[in-house]
CSV table of C-alpha atoms in Angstrom, one decimal:
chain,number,residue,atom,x,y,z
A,1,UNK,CA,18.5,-6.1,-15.6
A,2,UNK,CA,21.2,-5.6,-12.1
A,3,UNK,CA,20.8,-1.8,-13.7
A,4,UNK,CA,16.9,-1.9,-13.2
A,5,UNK,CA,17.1,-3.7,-9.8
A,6,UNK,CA,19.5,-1.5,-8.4
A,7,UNK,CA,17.2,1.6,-9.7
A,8,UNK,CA,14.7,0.0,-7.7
A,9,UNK,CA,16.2,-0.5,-4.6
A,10,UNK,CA,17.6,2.7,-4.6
A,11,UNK,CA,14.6,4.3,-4.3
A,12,UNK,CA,13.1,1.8,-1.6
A,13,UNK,CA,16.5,1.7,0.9
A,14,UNK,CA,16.4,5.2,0.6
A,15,UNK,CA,13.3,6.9,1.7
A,16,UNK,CA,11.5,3.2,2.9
A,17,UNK,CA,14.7,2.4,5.2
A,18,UNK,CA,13.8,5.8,7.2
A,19,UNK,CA,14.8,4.6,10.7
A,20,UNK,CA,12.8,7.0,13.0
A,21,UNK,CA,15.8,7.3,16.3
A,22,UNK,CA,18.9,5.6,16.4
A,23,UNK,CA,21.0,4.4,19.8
A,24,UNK,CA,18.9,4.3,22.9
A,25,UNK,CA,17.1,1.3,23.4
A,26,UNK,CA,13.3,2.6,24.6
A,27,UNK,CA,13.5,2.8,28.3
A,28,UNK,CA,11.9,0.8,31.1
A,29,UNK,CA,11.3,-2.5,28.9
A,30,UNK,CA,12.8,-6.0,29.2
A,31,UNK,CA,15.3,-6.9,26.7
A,32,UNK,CA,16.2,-10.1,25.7
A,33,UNK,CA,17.6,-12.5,22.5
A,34,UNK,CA,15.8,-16.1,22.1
A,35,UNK,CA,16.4,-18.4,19.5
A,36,UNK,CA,13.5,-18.4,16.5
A,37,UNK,CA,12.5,-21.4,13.8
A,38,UNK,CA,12.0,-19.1,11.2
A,39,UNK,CA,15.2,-17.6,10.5
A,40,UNK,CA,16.9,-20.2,12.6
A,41,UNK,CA,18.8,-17.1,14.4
A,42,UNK,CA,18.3,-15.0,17.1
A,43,UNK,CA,15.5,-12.3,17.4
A,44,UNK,CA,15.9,-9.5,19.5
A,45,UNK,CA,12.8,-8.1,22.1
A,46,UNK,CA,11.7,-5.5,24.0
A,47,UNK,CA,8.7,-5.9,26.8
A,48,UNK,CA,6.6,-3.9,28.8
A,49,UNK,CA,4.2,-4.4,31.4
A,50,UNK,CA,4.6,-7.9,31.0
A,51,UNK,CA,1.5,-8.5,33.6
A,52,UNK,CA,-1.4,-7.0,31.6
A,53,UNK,CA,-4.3,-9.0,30.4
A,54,UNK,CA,-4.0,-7.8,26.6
A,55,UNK,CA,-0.8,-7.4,24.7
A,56,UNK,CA,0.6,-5.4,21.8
A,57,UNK,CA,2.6,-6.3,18.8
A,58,UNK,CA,5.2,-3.6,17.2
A,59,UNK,CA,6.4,-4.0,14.2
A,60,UNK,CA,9.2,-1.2,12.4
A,61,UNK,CA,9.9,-0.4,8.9
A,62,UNK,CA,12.9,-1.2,6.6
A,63,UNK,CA,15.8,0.0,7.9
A,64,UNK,CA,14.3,0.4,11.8
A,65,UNK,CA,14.7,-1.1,15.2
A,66,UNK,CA,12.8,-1.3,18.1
A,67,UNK,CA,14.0,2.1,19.0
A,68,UNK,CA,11.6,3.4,16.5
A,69,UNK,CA,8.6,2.9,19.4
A,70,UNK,CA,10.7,4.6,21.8
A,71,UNK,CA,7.8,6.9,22.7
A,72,UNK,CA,4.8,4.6,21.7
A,73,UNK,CA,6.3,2.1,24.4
A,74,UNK,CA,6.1,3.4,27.4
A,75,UNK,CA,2.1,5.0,26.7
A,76,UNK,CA,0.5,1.5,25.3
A,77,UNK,CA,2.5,0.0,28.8
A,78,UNK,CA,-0.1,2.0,30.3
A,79,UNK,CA,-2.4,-0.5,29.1
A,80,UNK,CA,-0.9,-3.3,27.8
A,81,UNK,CA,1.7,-6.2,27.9
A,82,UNK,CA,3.9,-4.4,24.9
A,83,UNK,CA,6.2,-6.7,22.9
A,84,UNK,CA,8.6,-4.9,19.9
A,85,UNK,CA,11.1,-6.9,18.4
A,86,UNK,CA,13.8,-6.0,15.7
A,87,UNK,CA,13.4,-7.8,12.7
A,88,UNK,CA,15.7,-10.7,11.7
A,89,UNK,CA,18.6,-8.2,9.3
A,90,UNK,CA,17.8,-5.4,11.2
A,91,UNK,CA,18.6,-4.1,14.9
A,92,UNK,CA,19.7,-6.7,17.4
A,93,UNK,CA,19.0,-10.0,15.9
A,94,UNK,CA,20.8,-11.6,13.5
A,95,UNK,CA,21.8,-10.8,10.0
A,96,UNK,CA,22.5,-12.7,7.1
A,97,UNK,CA,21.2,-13.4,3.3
A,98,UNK,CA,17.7,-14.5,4.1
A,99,UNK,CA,14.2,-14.8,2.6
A,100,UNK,CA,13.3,-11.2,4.5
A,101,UNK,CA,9.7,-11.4,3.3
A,102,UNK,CA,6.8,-9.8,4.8
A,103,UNK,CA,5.3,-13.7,4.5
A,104,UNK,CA,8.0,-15.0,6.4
A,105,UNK,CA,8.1,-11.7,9.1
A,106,UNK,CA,4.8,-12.9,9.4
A,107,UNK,CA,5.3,-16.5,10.6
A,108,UNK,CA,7.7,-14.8,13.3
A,109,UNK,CA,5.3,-12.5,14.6
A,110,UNK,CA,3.1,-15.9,14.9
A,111,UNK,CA,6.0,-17.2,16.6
A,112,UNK,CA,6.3,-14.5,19.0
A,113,UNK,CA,2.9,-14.3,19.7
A,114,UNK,CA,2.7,-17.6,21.1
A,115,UNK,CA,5.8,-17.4,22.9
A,116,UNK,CA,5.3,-14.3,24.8
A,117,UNK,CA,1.5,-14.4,24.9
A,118,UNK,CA,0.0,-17.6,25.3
A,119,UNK,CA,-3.6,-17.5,26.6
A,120,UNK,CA,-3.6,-13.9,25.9
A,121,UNK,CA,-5.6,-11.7,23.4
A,122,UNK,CA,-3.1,-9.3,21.6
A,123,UNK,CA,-2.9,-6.4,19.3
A,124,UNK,CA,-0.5,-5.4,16.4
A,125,UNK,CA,0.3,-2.4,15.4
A,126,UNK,CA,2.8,-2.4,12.1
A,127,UNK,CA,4.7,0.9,10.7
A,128,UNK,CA,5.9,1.5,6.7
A,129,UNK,CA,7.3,-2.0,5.9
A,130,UNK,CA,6.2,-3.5,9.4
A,131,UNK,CA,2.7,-2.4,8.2
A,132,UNK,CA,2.9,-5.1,5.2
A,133,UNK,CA,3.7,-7.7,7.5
A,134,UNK,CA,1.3,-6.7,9.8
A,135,UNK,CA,-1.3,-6.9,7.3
A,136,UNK,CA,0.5,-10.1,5.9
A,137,UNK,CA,-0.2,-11.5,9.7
A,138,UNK,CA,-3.6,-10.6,9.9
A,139,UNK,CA,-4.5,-12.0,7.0
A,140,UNK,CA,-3.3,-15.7,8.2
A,141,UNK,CA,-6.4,-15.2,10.9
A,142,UNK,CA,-4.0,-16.0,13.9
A,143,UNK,CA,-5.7,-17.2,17.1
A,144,UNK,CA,-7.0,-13.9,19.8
A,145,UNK,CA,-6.1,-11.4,17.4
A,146,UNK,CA,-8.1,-8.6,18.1
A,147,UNK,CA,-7.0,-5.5,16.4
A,148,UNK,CA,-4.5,-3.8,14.2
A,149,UNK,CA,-2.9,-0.2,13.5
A,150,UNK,CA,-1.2,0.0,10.1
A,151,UNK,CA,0.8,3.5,10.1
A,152,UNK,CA,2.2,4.8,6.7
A,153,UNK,CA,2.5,1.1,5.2
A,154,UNK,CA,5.2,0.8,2.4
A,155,UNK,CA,4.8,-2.0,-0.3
A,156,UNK,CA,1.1,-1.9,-0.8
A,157,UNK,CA,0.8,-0.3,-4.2
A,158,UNK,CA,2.1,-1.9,-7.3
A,159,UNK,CA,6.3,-0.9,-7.8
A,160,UNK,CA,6.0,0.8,-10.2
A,161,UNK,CA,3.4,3.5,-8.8
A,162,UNK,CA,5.9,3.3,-5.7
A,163,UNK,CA,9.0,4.1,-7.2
A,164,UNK,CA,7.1,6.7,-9.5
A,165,UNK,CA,6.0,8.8,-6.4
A,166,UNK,CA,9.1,8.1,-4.8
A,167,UNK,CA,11.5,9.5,-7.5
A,168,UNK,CA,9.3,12.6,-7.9
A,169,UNK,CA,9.5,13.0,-4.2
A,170,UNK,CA,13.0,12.6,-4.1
A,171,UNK,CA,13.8,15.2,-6.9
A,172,UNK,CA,11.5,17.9,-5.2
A,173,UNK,CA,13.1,17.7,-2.2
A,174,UNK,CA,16.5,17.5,-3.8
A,175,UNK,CA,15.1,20.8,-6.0
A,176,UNK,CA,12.4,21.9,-3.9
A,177,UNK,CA,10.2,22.2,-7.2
A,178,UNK,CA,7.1,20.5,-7.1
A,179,UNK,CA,6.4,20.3,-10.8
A,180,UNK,CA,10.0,17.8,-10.9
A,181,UNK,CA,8.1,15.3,-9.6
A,182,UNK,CA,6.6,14.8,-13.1
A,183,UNK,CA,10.2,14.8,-14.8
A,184,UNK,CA,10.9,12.2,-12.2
A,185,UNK,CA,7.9,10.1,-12.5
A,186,UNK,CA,8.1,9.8,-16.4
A,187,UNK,CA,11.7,8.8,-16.3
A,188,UNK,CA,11.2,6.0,-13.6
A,189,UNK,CA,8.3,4.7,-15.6
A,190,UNK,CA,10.2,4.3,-18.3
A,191,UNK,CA,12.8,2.2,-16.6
A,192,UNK,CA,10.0,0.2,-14.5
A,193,UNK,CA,8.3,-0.3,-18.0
A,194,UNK,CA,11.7,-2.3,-19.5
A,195,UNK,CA,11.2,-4.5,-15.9
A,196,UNK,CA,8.2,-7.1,-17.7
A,197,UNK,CA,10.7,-7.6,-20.9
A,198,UNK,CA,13.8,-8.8,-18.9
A,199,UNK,CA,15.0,-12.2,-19.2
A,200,UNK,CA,14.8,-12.6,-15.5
A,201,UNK,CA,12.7,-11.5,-13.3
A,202,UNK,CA,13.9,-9.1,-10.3
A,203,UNK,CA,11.5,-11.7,-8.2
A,204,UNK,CA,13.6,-14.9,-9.0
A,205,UNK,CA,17.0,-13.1,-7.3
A,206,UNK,CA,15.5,-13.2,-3.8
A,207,UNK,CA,14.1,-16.9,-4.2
A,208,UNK,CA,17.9,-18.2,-4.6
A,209,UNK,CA,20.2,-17.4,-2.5
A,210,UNK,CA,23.0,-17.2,-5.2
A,211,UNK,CA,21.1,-14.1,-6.6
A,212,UNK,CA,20.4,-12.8,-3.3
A,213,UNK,CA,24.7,-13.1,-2.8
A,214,UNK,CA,25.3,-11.8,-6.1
A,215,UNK,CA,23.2,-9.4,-7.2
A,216,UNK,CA,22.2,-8.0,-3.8
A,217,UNK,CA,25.6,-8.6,-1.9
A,218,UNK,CA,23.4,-10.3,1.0
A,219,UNK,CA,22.4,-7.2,2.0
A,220,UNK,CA,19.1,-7.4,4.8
A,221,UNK,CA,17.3,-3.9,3.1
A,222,UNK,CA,18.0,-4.6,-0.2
A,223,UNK,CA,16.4,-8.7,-0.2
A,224,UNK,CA,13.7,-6.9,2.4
A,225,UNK,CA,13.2,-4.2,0.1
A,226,UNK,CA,12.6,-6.4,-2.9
A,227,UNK,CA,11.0,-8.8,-1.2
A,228,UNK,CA,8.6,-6.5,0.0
A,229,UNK,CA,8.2,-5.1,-3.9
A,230,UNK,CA,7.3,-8.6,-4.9
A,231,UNK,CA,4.5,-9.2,-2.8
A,232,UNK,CA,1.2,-8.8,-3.5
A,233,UNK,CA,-1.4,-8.0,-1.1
A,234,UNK,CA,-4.8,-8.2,-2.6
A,235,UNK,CA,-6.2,-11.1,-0.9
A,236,UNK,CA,-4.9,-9.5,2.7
A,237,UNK,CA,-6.6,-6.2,1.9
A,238,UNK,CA,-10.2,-7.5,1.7
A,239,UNK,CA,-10.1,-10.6,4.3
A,240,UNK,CA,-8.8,-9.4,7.4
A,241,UNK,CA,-12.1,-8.8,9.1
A,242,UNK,CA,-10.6,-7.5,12.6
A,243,UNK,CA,-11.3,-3.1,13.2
A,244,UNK,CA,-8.3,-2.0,11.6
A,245,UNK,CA,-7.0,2.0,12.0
A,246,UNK,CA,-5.0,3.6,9.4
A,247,UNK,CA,-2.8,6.1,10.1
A,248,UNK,CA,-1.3,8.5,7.6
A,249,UNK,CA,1.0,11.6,8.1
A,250,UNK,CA,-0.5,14.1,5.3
A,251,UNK,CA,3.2,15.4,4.5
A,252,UNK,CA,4.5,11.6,3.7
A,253,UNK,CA,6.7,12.0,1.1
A,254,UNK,CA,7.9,8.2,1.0
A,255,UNK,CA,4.6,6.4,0.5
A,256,UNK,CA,1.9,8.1,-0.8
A,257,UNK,CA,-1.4,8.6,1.4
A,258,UNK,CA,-3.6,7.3,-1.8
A,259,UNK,CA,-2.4,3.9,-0.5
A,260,UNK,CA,-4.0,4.9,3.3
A,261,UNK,CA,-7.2,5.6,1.2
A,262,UNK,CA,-7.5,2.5,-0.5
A,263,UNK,CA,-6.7,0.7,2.6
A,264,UNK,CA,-9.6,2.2,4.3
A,265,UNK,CA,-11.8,1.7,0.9
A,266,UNK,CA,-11.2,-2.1,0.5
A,267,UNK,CA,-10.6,-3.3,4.0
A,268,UNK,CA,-13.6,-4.2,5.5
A,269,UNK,CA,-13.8,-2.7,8.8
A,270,UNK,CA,-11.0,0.2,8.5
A,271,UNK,CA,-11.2,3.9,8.7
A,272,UNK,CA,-8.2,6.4,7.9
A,273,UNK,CA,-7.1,9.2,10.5
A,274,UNK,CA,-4.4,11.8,9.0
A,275,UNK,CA,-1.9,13.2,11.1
A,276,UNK,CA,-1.4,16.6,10.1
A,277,UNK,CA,2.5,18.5,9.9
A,278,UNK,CA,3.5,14.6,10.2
A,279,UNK,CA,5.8,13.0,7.7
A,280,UNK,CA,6.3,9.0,7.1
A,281,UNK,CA,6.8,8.6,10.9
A,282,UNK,CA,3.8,10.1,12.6
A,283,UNK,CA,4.7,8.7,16.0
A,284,UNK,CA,7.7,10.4,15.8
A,285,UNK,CA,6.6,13.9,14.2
A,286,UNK,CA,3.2,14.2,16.6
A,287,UNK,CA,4.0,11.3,19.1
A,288,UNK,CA,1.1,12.9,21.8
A,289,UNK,CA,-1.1,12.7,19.0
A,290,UNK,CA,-0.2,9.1,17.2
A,291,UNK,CA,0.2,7.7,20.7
A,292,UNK,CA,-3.4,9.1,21.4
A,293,UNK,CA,-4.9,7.7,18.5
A,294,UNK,CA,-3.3,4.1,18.7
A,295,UNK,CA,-4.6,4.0,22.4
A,296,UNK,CA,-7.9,4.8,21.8
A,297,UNK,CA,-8.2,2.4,18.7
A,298,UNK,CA,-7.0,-0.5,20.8
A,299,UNK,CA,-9.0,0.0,23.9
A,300,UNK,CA,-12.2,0.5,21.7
A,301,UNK,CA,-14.9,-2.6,22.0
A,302,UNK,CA,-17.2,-2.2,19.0
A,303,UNK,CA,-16.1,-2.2,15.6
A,304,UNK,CA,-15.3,1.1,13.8
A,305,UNK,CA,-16.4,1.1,10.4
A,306,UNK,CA,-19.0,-1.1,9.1
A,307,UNK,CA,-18.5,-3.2,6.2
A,308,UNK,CA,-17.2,-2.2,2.8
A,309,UNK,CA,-20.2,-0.3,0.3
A,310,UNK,CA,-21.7,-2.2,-2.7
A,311,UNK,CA,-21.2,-0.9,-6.0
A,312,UNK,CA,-23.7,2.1,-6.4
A,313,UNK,CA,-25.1,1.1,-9.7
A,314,UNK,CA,-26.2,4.1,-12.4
A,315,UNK,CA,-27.0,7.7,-11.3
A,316,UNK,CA,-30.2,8.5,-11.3
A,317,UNK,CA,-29.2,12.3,-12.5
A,318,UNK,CA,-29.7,12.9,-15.8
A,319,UNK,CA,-27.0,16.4,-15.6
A,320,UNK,CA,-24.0,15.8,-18.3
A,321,UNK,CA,-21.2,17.4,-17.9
A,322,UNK,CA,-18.2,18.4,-20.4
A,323,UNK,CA,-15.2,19.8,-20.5
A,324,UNK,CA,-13.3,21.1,-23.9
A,325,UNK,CA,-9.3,22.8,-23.7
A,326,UNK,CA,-9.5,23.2,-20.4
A,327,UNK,CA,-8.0,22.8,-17.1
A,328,UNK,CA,-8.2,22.4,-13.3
A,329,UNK,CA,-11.9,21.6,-13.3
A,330,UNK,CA,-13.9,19.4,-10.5
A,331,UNK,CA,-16.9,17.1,-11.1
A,332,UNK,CA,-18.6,15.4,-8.0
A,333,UNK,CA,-22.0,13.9,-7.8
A,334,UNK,CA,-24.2,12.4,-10.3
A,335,UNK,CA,-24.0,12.2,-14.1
A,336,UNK,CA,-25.6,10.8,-16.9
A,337,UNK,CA,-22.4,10.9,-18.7
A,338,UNK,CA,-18.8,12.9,-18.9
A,339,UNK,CA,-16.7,14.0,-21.7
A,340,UNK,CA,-13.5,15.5,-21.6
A,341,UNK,CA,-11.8,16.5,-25.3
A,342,UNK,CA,-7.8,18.2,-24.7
A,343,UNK,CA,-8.5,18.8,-21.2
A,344,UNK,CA,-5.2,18.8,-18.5
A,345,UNK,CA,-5.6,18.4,-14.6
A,346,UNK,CA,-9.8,17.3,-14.2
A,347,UNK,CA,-10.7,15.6,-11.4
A,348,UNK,CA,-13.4,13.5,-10.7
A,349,UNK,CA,-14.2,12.7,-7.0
A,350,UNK,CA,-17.2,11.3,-5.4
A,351,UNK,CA,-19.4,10.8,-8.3
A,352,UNK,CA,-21.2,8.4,-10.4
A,353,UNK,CA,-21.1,8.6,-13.7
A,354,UNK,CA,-23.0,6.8,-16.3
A,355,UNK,CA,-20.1,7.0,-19.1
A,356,UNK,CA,-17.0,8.9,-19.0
A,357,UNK,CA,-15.2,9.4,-22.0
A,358,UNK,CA,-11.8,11.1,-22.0
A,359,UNK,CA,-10.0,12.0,-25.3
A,360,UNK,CA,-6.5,13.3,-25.2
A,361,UNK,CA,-6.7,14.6,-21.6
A,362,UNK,CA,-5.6,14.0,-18.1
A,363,UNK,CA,-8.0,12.9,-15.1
A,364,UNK,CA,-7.8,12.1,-11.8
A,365,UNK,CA,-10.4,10.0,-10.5
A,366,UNK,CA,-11.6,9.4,-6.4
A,367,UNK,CA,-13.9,7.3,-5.2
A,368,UNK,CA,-16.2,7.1,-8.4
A,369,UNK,CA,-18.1,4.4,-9.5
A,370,UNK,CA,-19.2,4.4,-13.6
A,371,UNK,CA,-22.2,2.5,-14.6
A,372,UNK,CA,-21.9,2.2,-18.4
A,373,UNK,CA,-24.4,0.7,-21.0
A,374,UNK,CA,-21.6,-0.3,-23.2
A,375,UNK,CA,-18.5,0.3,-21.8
A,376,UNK,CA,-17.9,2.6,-18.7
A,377,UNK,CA,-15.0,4.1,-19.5
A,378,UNK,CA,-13.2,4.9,-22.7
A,379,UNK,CA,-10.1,6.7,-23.0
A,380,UNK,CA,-8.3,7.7,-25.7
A,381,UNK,CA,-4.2,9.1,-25.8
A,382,UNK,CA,-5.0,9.9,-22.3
A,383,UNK,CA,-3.6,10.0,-18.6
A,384,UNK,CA,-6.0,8.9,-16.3
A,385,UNK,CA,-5.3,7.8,-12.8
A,386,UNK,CA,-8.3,6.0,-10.5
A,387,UNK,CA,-8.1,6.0,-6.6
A,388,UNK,CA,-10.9,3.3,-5.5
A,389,UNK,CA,-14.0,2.9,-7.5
A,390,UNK,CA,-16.0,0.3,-9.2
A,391,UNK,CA,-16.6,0.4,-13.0
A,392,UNK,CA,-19.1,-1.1,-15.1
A,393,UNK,CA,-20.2,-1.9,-18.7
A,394,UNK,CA,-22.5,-4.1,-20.7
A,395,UNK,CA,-19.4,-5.1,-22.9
A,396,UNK,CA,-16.0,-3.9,-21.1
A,397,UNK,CA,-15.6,-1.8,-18.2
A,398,UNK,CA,-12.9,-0.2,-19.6
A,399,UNK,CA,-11.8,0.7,-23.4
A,400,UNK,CA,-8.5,2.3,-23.7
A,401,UNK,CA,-6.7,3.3,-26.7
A,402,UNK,CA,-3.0,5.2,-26.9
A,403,UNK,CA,-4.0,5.7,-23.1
A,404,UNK,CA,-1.9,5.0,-19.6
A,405,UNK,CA,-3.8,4.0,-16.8
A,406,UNK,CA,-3.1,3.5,-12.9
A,407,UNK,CA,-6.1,2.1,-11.4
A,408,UNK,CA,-5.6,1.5,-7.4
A,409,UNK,CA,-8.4,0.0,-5.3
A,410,UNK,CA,-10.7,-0.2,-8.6
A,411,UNK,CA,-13.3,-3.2,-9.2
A,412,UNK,CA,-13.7,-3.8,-12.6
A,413,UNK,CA,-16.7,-5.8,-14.2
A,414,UNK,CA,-17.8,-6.1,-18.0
A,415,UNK,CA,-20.6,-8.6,-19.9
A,416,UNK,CA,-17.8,-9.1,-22.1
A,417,UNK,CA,-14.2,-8.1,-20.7
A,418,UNK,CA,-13.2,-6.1,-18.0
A,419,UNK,CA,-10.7,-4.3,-20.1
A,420,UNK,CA,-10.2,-3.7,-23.5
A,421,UNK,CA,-6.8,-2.3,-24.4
A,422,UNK,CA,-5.0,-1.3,-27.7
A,423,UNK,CA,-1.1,0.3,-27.7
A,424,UNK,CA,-2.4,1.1,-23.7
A,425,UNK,CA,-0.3,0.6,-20.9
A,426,UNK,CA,-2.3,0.1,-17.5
A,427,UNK,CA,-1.2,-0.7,-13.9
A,428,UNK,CA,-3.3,-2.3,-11.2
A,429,UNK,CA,-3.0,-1.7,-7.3
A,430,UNK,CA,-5.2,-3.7,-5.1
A,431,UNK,CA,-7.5,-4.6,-7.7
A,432,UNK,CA,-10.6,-6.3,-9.4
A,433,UNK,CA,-11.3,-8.1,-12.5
A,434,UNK,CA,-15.0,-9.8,-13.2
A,435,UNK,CA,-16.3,-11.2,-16.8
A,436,UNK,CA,-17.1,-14.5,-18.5
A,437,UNK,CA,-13.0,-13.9,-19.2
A,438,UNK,CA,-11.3,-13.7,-16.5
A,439,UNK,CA,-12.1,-13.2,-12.7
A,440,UNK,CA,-10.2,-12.5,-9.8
A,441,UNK,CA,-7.6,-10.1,-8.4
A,442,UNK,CA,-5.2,-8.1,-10.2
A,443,UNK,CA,-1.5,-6.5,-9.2
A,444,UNK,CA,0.2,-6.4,-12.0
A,445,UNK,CA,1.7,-3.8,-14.8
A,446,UNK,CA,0.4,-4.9,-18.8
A,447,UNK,CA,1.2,-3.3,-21.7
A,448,UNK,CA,-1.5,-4.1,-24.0
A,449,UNK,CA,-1.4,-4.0,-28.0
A,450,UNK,CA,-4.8,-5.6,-29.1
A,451,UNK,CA,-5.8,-7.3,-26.2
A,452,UNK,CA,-8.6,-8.3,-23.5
A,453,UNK,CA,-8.9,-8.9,-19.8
């Protein structure tokens, strides 16, 4: 099991505990250490403008400080009473083996927020792992909250899609090969696939604080790391209600901008901005541009995107398309139906689809919704991964057999099951179940030998 943990957290302290600037504390703001209930210790802050009507939350990642807003500071001061803090096992404030949860971040922030702004309206704006708790905040429907920027937010997607796109990052850069992400990936899985049989769970070493001494060594980014994998954020995604802007670099090699997408998808007033030539730390690698963004998402009065799409129901197109021993081919738009049979790299995007069937092929999926009269989909010995979707089917939504599935962002809804799975293996991001079965979210990893959801 500590071999699987520390596999884990490996990957997260590594590229999520990217600290944007190190040393200087961001110039012209008040500093100052108070005492906080949550933690019982000391949290560390950094003000600005302290006299404006409106103020501004800033939260950093795993491994960060306040000197990660060292140039967002001083250009929301223009504006706004800013308040950054460093989180409790990180920066200024104190350290120690704690419960360094985005849930219990969270409750600080709430703290803060009614320390430093009282009868004023505020903003937050939350980067990588700051971006969790941010969400985690909003979600708890705080008092004059008005609006949030998440920026690259770690922690969103299931672990094991995480650490999958993390260790195939981390071997192409090591190599500079792209196709070693795919060596990566399948190795990682296989680890992260052993997690669901262990005897303990990598959750129950946080919740005590002997496993949190023993197995971690105390350490702030490995508990906040872990933490942060634990967490699910389902209910957060669809109920905060407040204009949310998501900002995503489009060379982010640490989280992958698939979860930016199904942020936007599932949020119910969100929209996603891409920074281009910007890594994990936009406001770092285009600051004038990330700073522009921010400010004109906050000063904004109406809401930005209006609310989340219903499902589409079934195309009205009656085209069918097909694919057989091929590769690299698109479908968008309507379809009666879709059948692959030994095809490698399809993707899917922007369609409805009445069936899909998928035999011993690979698919990417994006933004489709499948309307099936029996089942929607049904894959067999195949690779399919779904970005954001809803699926449909008089009996199951989805029938998969010798398949692996990662569904992100996908609503699922059957007259019988949602899923029907034999010798399958299927992760959920972010997701949907609805039948007479079972109905409700769903973040979790299952490997399925006969079995219904």
């Amino acid at each position: 099991m500590r071999n699987a943990v520390q596999f884990i957290l490996c990957l997260m302290s590594l590229l999520w505990g990217y600290s944007a600037w190190g040393g200087e504390s961001p110039s012209g703001g008040f500093e100052e250490c108070i005492s906080e209930p949550v933690f019982e210790g000391r949290v560390c802050t950094v003000q600005a403008n302290r006299k404006a009507r409106t103020g501004v939350i800033l939260i950093h990642g795993l491994g960060g400080s306040v000197d990660d807003w060292k140039n967002t500071i001083p250009e929301l001061a223009r504006d706004f009473h800013v308040l950054a803090f460093d989180l409790p096992g990180f920066g200024k404030s104190d350290k120690g083996s704690k419960r360094y949860s985005p849930t219990m971040y969270a409750r600080l922030a709430h703290f803060l927020a009614d320390h430093y702004f009282r009868d004023k309206s505020y903003h937050i704006v939350g980067h990588s792992m700051g971006g969790a708790v941010a969400l985690r905040f909003a979600a708890q429907r705080p008092l004059r909250f008005q609006r949030m920027v998440l920026l690259d937010v770690a922690g969103i997607l299931h672990p094991q899609v995480i650490s999958q796109f993390q260790a195939g990052s981390m071997l192409a850069r090591a190599s500079g090969v792209k196709q070693t992400r795919g060596i990566a990936e399948r190795v990682s899985g296989r680890i992260l696939e052993q997690m669901d049989k262990l005897p303990v769970l990598p959750t129950d070493i946080v919740n005590t604080a002997l496993g949190r001494d023993v197995v971690l060594q105390g350490g702030p980014e490995k508990i906040a790391a872990l933490e942060l994998a634990a967490e699910d954020f389902s209910y957060a995604v669809s109920s905060v209600r407040e204009p949310t802007l998501v900002m995503w670099g489009d060379n982010d090699l640490t989280v992958p901008l698939r979860t930016g997408r199904v942020l936007a998808a599932r949020m119910p007033h969100a929209r996603l901005e891409i920074v281009p030539d910007a890594g994990h730390v936009p406001m770092q690698d285009q600051a004038a541009l990330s700073n522009a963004l921010i400010r004109k998402h906050l000063l904004a009065k109406e809401p930005d995107a209006a609310e989340a799409p219903q499902p589409a129901g079934r195309p009205e197109s009656e085209r069918v398309g097909t694919c057989s021993g091929e590769s690299g081919l698109e479908f968008t738009g309507d379809y009666r139906s879709i059948e692959l049979r030994d095809c490698s790299n399809i993707v899917i995007r922007n369609a409805r689809v009445g069936r899909l069937r998928v035999h011993d092929s690979s698919a990417t999926l994006f933004d489709t919704d499948i309307a099936g009269k029996e089942e929607g989909l049904y894959a067999y010995n195949s690779d399919i991964t779904i970005t954001n979707g809803d699926i449909s089917g008089a009996t199951s939504a989805i029938k998969a057999e010798y398949s692996r599935l990662d569904l992100a962002g996908v609503h699922l809804s059957g007259g019988q099951d949602s899923v029907q799975a034999m010798n399958s293996k299927i992760v959920f991001s972010i997701s949907r179940l609805r039948s007479p079965r079972l109905e409700g979210n769903i973040h979790a990893y299952h490997s399925m030998t006969n079995e219904a959801l």
